[in-house]
Coordinates of C-alpha atoms and ligand atoms in Angstrom, one line a residue:
M1 CA -16.2 -79.0 6.8
K2 CA -15.9 -78.2 10.5
T3 CA -17.7 -75.0 11.4
V4 CA -15.9 -73.1 14.2
M5 CA -18.3 -71.3 16.6
E6 CA -16.6 -68.2 18.0
K7 CA -18.4 -66.8 21.1
M8 CA -18.4 -63.0 21.4
R9 CA -21.6 -62.4 23.3
D10 CA -20.1 -60.4 26.1
T11 CA -16.9 -58.9 24.6
I12 CA -15.4 -58.7 21.2
N13 CA -12.4 -61.1 20.9
E14 CA -9.7 -59.5 18.8
D15 CA -7.9 -62.7 18.1
G16 CA -11.1 -64.3 16.9
I17 CA -11.8 -61.3 14.6
R18 CA -8.3 -61.6 13.2
R19 CA -8.8 -65.3 12.4
A20 CA -12.2 -64.6 10.9
G21 CA -10.6 -61.8 8.7
E22 CA -8.0 -64.3 7.5
I23 CA -10.8 -66.8 6.5
L24 CA -12.5 -64.0 4.4
K25 CA -9.1 -62.9 2.8
R26 CA -8.4 -66.4 1.6
G27 CA -12.0 -66.8 0.1
G28 CA -13.9 -68.5 2.9
L29 CA -17.3 -67.9 4.5
V30 CA -18.0 -66.4 8.0
A31 CA -21.4 -65.8 9.4
F32 CA -21.5 -62.7 11.7
P33 CA -24.0 -60.7 13.7
T34 CA -25.4 -57.3 12.6
E35 CA -28.1 -55.1 14.2
T36 CA -30.7 -56.4 11.7
V37 CA -30.1 -60.2 11.2
Y38 CA -27.0 -62.4 11.0
G39 CA -25.1 -62.1 7.7
L40 CA -23.2 -64.8 5.7
G41 CA -20.0 -63.0 4.7
A42 CA -17.5 -63.5 1.9
N43 CA -15.0 -61.1 0.2
A44 CA -17.3 -59.1 -2.1
L45 CA -14.5 -58.4 -4.6
D46 CA -13.5 -62.1 -5.0
E47 CA -15.8 -63.7 -7.5
K48 CA -15.0 -67.2 -6.3
A49 CA -15.7 -66.3 -2.7
A50 CA -19.0 -64.6 -3.6
A51 CA -20.0 -67.7 -5.7
K52 CA -19.6 -69.8 -2.5
I53 CA -22.4 -67.8 -0.8
Y54 CA -24.9 -68.9 -3.4
G55 CA -23.9 -72.5 -3.0
A56 CA -24.1 -72.5 0.8
K57 CA -27.5 -70.8 0.8
G58 CA -29.0 -72.6 -2.2
R59 CA -29.7 -69.1 -3.5
P60 CA -30.7 -68.4 -7.1
S61 CA -27.7 -66.7 -8.8
D62 CA -29.8 -63.8 -10.0
N63 CA -30.4 -62.6 -6.5
P64 CA -27.7 -60.0 -5.7
L65 CA -25.8 -59.7 -2.5
I66 CA -25.4 -56.6 -0.2
V67 CA -21.8 -55.3 0.1
H68 CA -21.0 -54.2 3.7
I69 CA -18.4 -51.5 4.4
A70 CA -17.1 -50.1 7.7
D71 CA -16.1 -46.6 6.5
W72 CA -17.7 -44.0 4.2
E73 CA -14.6 -43.6 2.0
A74 CA -14.8 -47.4 1.1
I75 CA -17.8 -46.5 -1.1
Y76 CA -15.7 -44.8 -3.8
K77 CA -14.0 -48.1 -4.8
I78 CA -17.3 -50.0 -5.4
A79 CA -19.8 -47.3 -6.6
V80 CA -19.6 -44.7 -9.3
D81 CA -21.7 -41.5 -10.1
I82 CA -22.7 -41.4 -6.4
P83 CA -25.6 -39.0 -6.0
K84 CA -25.6 -36.4 -3.2
E85 CA -28.6 -38.2 -1.7
A86 CA -26.3 -41.0 -0.7
K87 CA -24.1 -38.8 1.5
L88 CA -27.1 -37.2 3.0
L89 CA -28.5 -40.7 3.9
A90 CA -25.2 -41.9 5.1
D91 CA -24.9 -38.8 7.4
A92 CA -28.3 -39.5 8.8
F93 CA -28.5 -43.3 9.1
W94 CA -25.0 -44.9 8.7
P95 CA -23.8 -46.9 10.4
G96 CA -27.3 -48.4 10.5
P97 CA -30.1 -50.5 9.0
L98 CA -30.1 -48.9 5.6
T99 CA -28.9 -50.3 2.3
M100 CA -28.4 -48.0 -0.8
V101 CA -28.5 -49.2 -4.4
L102 CA -25.9 -47.4 -6.5
K103 CA -24.2 -47.8 -9.9
K104 CA -21.4 -50.3 -9.4
S105 CA -17.7 -49.9 -10.4
D106 CA -15.7 -52.5 -12.2
A107 CA -14.1 -53.5 -8.9
V108 CA -17.3 -55.4 -8.0
P109 CA -17.8 -58.8 -9.8
L110 CA -21.1 -59.4 -11.5
T111 CA -21.3 -62.6 -9.3
T112 CA -21.7 -60.3 -6.3
T113 CA -24.4 -58.2 -7.9
G114 CA -26.3 -61.1 -9.5
G115 CA -25.4 -59.8 -12.9
L116 CA -26.8 -56.3 -12.3
P117 CA -24.9 -53.1 -13.2
T118 CA -25.8 -51.7 -9.7
V119 CA -24.5 -52.6 -6.2
A120 CA -26.3 -52.6 -2.8
V121 CA -24.1 -51.1 -0.1
R122 CA -24.7 -51.0 3.7
M123 CA -22.6 -49.9 6.7
P124 CA -23.9 -52.0 9.6
N125 CA -24.1 -50.6 13.2
H126 CA -22.6 -53.5 15.0
E127 CA -19.2 -53.5 16.7
I128 CA -18.4 -57.1 15.6
A129 CA -19.6 -56.6 12.0
R130 CA -17.5 -53.5 11.6
A131 CA -14.4 -55.0 13.1
L132 CA -14.8 -58.1 10.9
I133 CA -15.2 -56.0 7.7
R134 CA -12.0 -54.1 8.5
S135 CA -10.1 -57.3 9.3
G136 CA -11.4 -59.0 6.2
G137 CA -10.3 -56.4 3.7
G138 CA -13.1 -53.8 3.8
Y139 CA -15.7 -55.2 1.5
V140 CA -18.0 -58.1 2.8
A141 CA -20.8 -59.4 0.7
A142 CA -23.4 -60.8 3.1
P143 CA -27.0 -62.0 2.5
S144 CA -28.9 -63.1 5.5
A145 CA -27.2 -66.3 6.9
N146 CA -30.2 -68.7 6.4
T147 CA -30.7 -71.4 3.9
S148 CA -32.7 -69.9 1.0
G149 CA -36.4 -70.1 1.9
R150 CA -36.1 -70.2 5.7
P151 CA -36.5 -67.1 8.0
S152 CA -33.5 -64.9 8.5
P153 CA -31.4 -65.8 11.6
T154 CA -31.6 -63.5 14.5
K155 CA -29.5 -65.8 16.8
A156 CA -26.2 -67.7 16.2
E157 CA -28.2 -70.9 16.9
H158 CA -30.4 -70.2 13.9
V159 CA -27.3 -69.9 11.7
A160 CA -26.0 -73.2 13.1
E161 CA -29.3 -74.9 12.3
D162 CA -28.9 -73.9 8.6
M163 CA -25.1 -73.6 8.1
D164 CA -23.3 -76.1 10.4
G165 CA -20.8 -78.1 8.4
V166 CA -21.2 -75.7 5.4
I167 CA -19.2 -72.6 6.3
D168 CA -15.9 -72.0 8.0
M169 CA -17.0 -69.9 11.0
I170 CA -20.0 -68.5 12.9
I171 CA -19.4 -65.5 15.2
D172 CA -22.0 -65.6 18.1
G173 CA -22.8 -62.0 19.1
G174 CA -26.1 -62.8 20.8
D175 CA -29.5 -61.8 19.6
S176 CA -30.0 -59.3 16.8
H177 CA -31.4 -56.0 18.0
I178 CA -33.7 -55.1 15.2
G179 CA -34.6 -58.6 13.9
L180 CA -35.7 -57.6 10.4
E181 CA -33.5 -57.0 7.3
S182 CA -32.4 -53.4 6.4
T183 CA -34.5 -51.0 4.5
I184 CA -33.3 -50.9 0.9
V185 CA -33.5 -47.7 -1.1
D186 CA -32.6 -47.3 -4.8
L187 CA -30.8 -44.2 -5.8
T188 CA -30.1 -45.1 -9.3
E189 CA -33.1 -43.8 -11.1
G190 CA -35.2 -40.7 -10.6
T191 CA -37.0 -40.4 -7.2
P192 CA -35.3 -42.4 -4.4
T193 CA -37.4 -45.6 -4.1
I194 CA -37.8 -48.1 -1.2
L195 CA -37.3 -51.6 -2.5
R196 CA -37.6 -53.3 0.9
P197 CA -39.2 -51.7 4.0
G198 CA -37.3 -51.9 7.3
Y199 CA -36.5 -50.1 10.5
I200 CA -35.8 -46.8 8.6
N201 CA -39.3 -46.0 7.2
Q202 CA -40.5 -43.8 4.4
Q203 CA -41.2 -40.8 6.7
M204 CA -37.6 -40.9 8.1
L205 CA -36.1 -41.1 4.6
E206 CA -38.4 -38.1 3.4
D207 CA -37.3 -36.1 6.4
V208 CA -33.8 -36.2 4.9
L209 CA -34.5 -36.3 1.1
G210 CA -37.8 -34.8 0.5
R211 CA -39.8 -37.0 -1.9
V212 CA -39.3 -40.8 -1.6
E213 CA -41.4 -43.5 -3.3
T214 CA -42.1 -47.2 -2.4
D215 CA -41.7 -49.8 -5.1
R216 CA -45.2 -50.3 -6.5
A217 CA -44.8 -54.1 -6.3
L218 CA -44.7 -53.8 -2.5
I219 CA -47.9 -52.0 -2.1
S220 CA -50.0 -53.4 -5.0
E221 CA -52.3 -56.3 -4.7
D222 CA -51.3 -57.3 -8.3
E223 CA -48.8 -60.1 -8.0
N224 CA -47.8 -59.7 -11.6
I225 CA -45.8 -56.5 -10.9
R226 CA -42.2 -57.4 -10.6
P227 CA -40.4 -56.0 -7.5
K228 CA -37.2 -54.1 -8.3
A229 CA -35.2 -56.0 -5.7
P230 CA -34.8 -59.4 -7.2
G231 CA -34.9 -61.0 -3.8
M232 CA -38.4 -59.6 -3.0
K233 CA -40.0 -61.7 -5.7
Y234 CA -39.3 -65.0 -3.9
R235 CA -41.9 -66.3 -1.5
H236 CA -39.4 -66.1 1.4
Y237 CA -40.7 -68.5 3.8
A238 CA -43.7 -70.5 4.5
P239 CA -44.1 -72.2 7.9
K240 CA -44.8 -75.9 7.8
A241 CA -48.2 -75.2 9.3
E242 CA -50.6 -73.0 7.4
L243 CA -50.4 -69.4 8.5
F244 CA -53.4 -67.0 8.5
I245 CA -53.4 -63.3 9.6
V246 CA -56.5 -62.2 11.4
E247 CA -57.3 -58.5 11.1
G248 CA -60.0 -56.2 12.5
E249 CA -61.1 -54.5 15.6
E250 CA -59.2 -55.8 18.7
Q251 CA -62.2 -57.4 20.4
N252 CA -63.4 -58.9 17.1
V253 CA -60.0 -60.4 16.4
R254 CA -59.8 -62.1 19.8
E255 CA -63.3 -63.6 19.5
K256 CA -62.6 -64.8 15.9
M257 CA -59.3 -66.4 16.8
N258 CA -60.8 -68.2 19.8
R259 CA -63.6 -69.5 17.6
L260 CA -61.1 -70.7 15.0
I261 CA -59.1 -72.5 17.8
E262 CA -62.3 -74.2 18.9
E263 CA -63.3 -75.3 15.4
N264 CA -59.9 -76.8 14.9
K265 CA -60.0 -78.6 18.2
A266 CA -63.4 -80.0 17.3
A267 CA -61.7 -81.4 14.1
G268 CA -58.9 -82.9 16.1
R269 CA -56.3 -80.2 14.9
K270 CA -54.1 -78.1 17.1
A271 CA -53.9 -74.4 16.5
G272 CA -51.0 -72.0 17.2
V273 CA -51.5 -68.4 18.0
I274 CA -49.1 -65.4 17.5
C275 CA -50.2 -62.5 19.7
T276 CA -48.7 -59.9 22.0
D277 CA -48.2 -59.4 25.7
E278 CA -51.3 -57.3 25.8
S279 CA -53.6 -60.0 24.5
S280 CA -51.9 -63.4 25.3
S281 CA -54.2 -64.1 28.3
C282 CA -57.3 -63.7 26.1
Y283 CA -56.6 -66.8 24.0
H284 CA -57.6 -70.3 25.1
G285 CA -57.1 -73.8 23.9
G286 CA -54.3 -73.3 21.4
I287 CA -50.5 -73.0 21.6
V288 CA -50.3 -69.3 22.4
K289 CA -47.0 -67.4 21.8
S290 CA -46.5 -63.7 22.6
I291 CA -44.2 -62.0 19.9
G292 CA -43.6 -58.9 22.1
S293 CA -45.4 -55.8 23.3
R294 CA -47.4 -53.3 21.2
A295 CA -46.0 -50.6 23.6
D296 CA -42.5 -51.4 22.3
E297 CA -42.8 -52.3 18.6
I298 CA -39.1 -53.3 18.2
T299 CA -39.8 -56.4 20.4
I300 CA -42.3 -57.5 17.8
A301 CA -39.7 -57.1 15.0
Q302 CA -37.0 -58.8 17.1
H303 CA -39.0 -62.0 17.7
L304 CA -40.9 -62.5 14.4
Y305 CA -38.4 -64.8 12.7
S306 CA -37.6 -66.8 15.8
I307 CA -41.3 -67.4 16.6
L308 CA -41.8 -68.7 13.0
R309 CA -38.8 -71.0 13.4
D310 CA -40.2 -72.2 16.8
F311 CA -43.6 -73.1 15.4
D312 CA -41.8 -75.3 12.8
E313 CA -40.7 -77.5 15.8
M314 CA -44.2 -77.7 17.2
D315 CA -47.0 -80.0 16.6
V316 CA -49.6 -77.5 15.1
S317 CA -51.5 -77.8 11.9
V318 CA -52.5 -74.1 11.6
I319 CA -51.2 -70.8 13.0
Y320 CA -53.3 -67.6 13.4
S321 CA -51.5 -64.4 13.9
E322 CA -52.7 -61.0 15.0
S323 CA -51.8 -58.1 12.6
F324 CA -49.0 -55.8 13.7
D325 CA -49.6 -52.4 12.1
T326 CA -47.3 -50.5 14.5
P327 CA -46.2 -46.9 13.9
Q328 CA -42.6 -47.1 12.8
M329 CA -42.0 -50.6 11.6
G330 CA -45.5 -51.7 10.8
Q331 CA -44.9 -51.8 7.0
A332 CA -41.8 -53.9 7.4
I333 CA -43.2 -56.3 9.9
M334 CA -46.4 -56.8 7.9
N335 CA -44.4 -57.1 4.6
R336 CA -42.6 -60.2 6.1
L337 CA -45.6 -61.6 7.9
I338 CA -47.9 -61.4 4.9
K339 CA -45.3 -63.2 2.8
A340 CA -45.0 -65.9 5.3
A341 CA -48.8 -66.3 5.2
G342 CA -48.8 -66.4 1.5
H343 CA -51.3 -63.4 1.6
Q344 CA -53.9 -65.4 3.5
I345 CA -55.9 -62.8 5.6
I346 CA -59.0 -63.4 7.5
K347 CA -61.1 -60.2 8.2
A348 CA -62.7 -60.4 11.7
Ligands
TXA1 O1 -30.2 -56.3 7.0 C1 -29.7 -56.7 5.9 O2 -29.7 -56.1 4.9 C2 -29.0 -58.2 6.0 C3 -27.8 -58.0 6.8 C4 -26.9 -59.3 6.9 O3 -27.0 -57.0 6.4 N1 -28.7 -58.7 4.7 C5 -29.7 -59.1 3.9 O4 -29.3 -59.6 2.7 O5 -30.9 -59.1 4.2 P1 -30.2 -60.5 1.7 O6 -29.3 -61.0 0.6 O7 -31.0 -61.5 2.5 O8 -31.2 -59.5 1.0 C6 -30.7 -58.6 0.0 C7 -31.8 -58.0 -0.8 C8 -32.4 -59.0 -1.8 O9 -33.8 -58.8 -1.8 C9 -31.7 -58.6 -3.1 O10 -32.5 -58.9 -4.2 C10 -31.6 -57.0 -2.8 O11 -31.2 -57.0 -1.5 N2 -30.5 -56.5 -3.7 C11 -29.2 -56.7 -3.5 N3 -28.5 -56.0 -4.5 C12 -29.4 -55.3 -5.3 C13 -29.4 -54.4 -6.3 N4 -28.2 -54.1 -6.9 N5 -30.5 -54.0 -6.8 C14 -31.7 -54.3 -6.3 N6 -31.8 -55.1 -5.2 C15 -30.7 -55.6 -4.7
MG2 MG1 -32.3 -62.9 3.0

């Protein structure tokens, strides 16, 4: 299959959006930008189209998709028994990086929900995404547009690396602003529960709803507790080189990482370092990459996945990363980084 690359970095191209919408309506696949990461879209209400997503990603069929909408009213067709919390959250955070799990209606095929009686719904805050959803019929199922097991794409180039020749179209809208997938909150049982941390954190949700919990599987060290979001059980991504997180007092971390770089060098191995603008001049002898600035935590979120992809192209046998426990997105950033590191943490 020939994959068309539609460039819309500077301005949205109405004709391109119309053609992309036609592809979705006849059951094809279009990758598109959102404010979190790029999505791989198909008509969510068309079972065959949704099934194609699992094929293109190599994704297990029990891992449900998020249905993207562009207008609040659209929710009534795909969800039933919608609790008042959903409207409160929508008023506060939609369009935006928040996904809500609700009871599904019969209009949503089980293929879209991975066999579950619930449906995850999100209204993205991105002009291209919303125009595409409207043009494609109003309901776009879209997981992140990466091959299963790779980091989510934050640039159209990342999507092309994984999906060129496999899908009908990629819309290039430039770099994703947030860089990490949306926060998922389950509203189907008891207290609202965070199933995946993201830009919208627990405090922000509690400011609107009162009490909110976090899925125990996300905070427990016990790996036998099953996460409630099926996708969270998969070890998302492991870089080719072994990845370790080095934690502790700032000065101790810097000294420890420099010692580790030296030890590797002595053994004939090249080490990579993931650090910040504030610390990058402190590391010597390794391949040092700054992920962003601690003074502007969104820059750290924005670059996490692309830095992990970059290191796969480089000749390093081991990567050491600082820890990024930042105020708003720290939980989300560390959730992804700890998974990529397979829970390998060195205390400095
Ligand atoms: O930011 C995002 O949410 C991006 C963009 C494209 O919108 N999408 C995204 O989709 O990250 P995906 O498929 O990579 O992640 C969806 C997650 C998975 O962990 C899946 O298990 C969970 O949402 N999920 C989907 N439907 C669910 C449901 N009904 N109940 C529980 N978890 C669900
Ligand atoms: Mg994903």
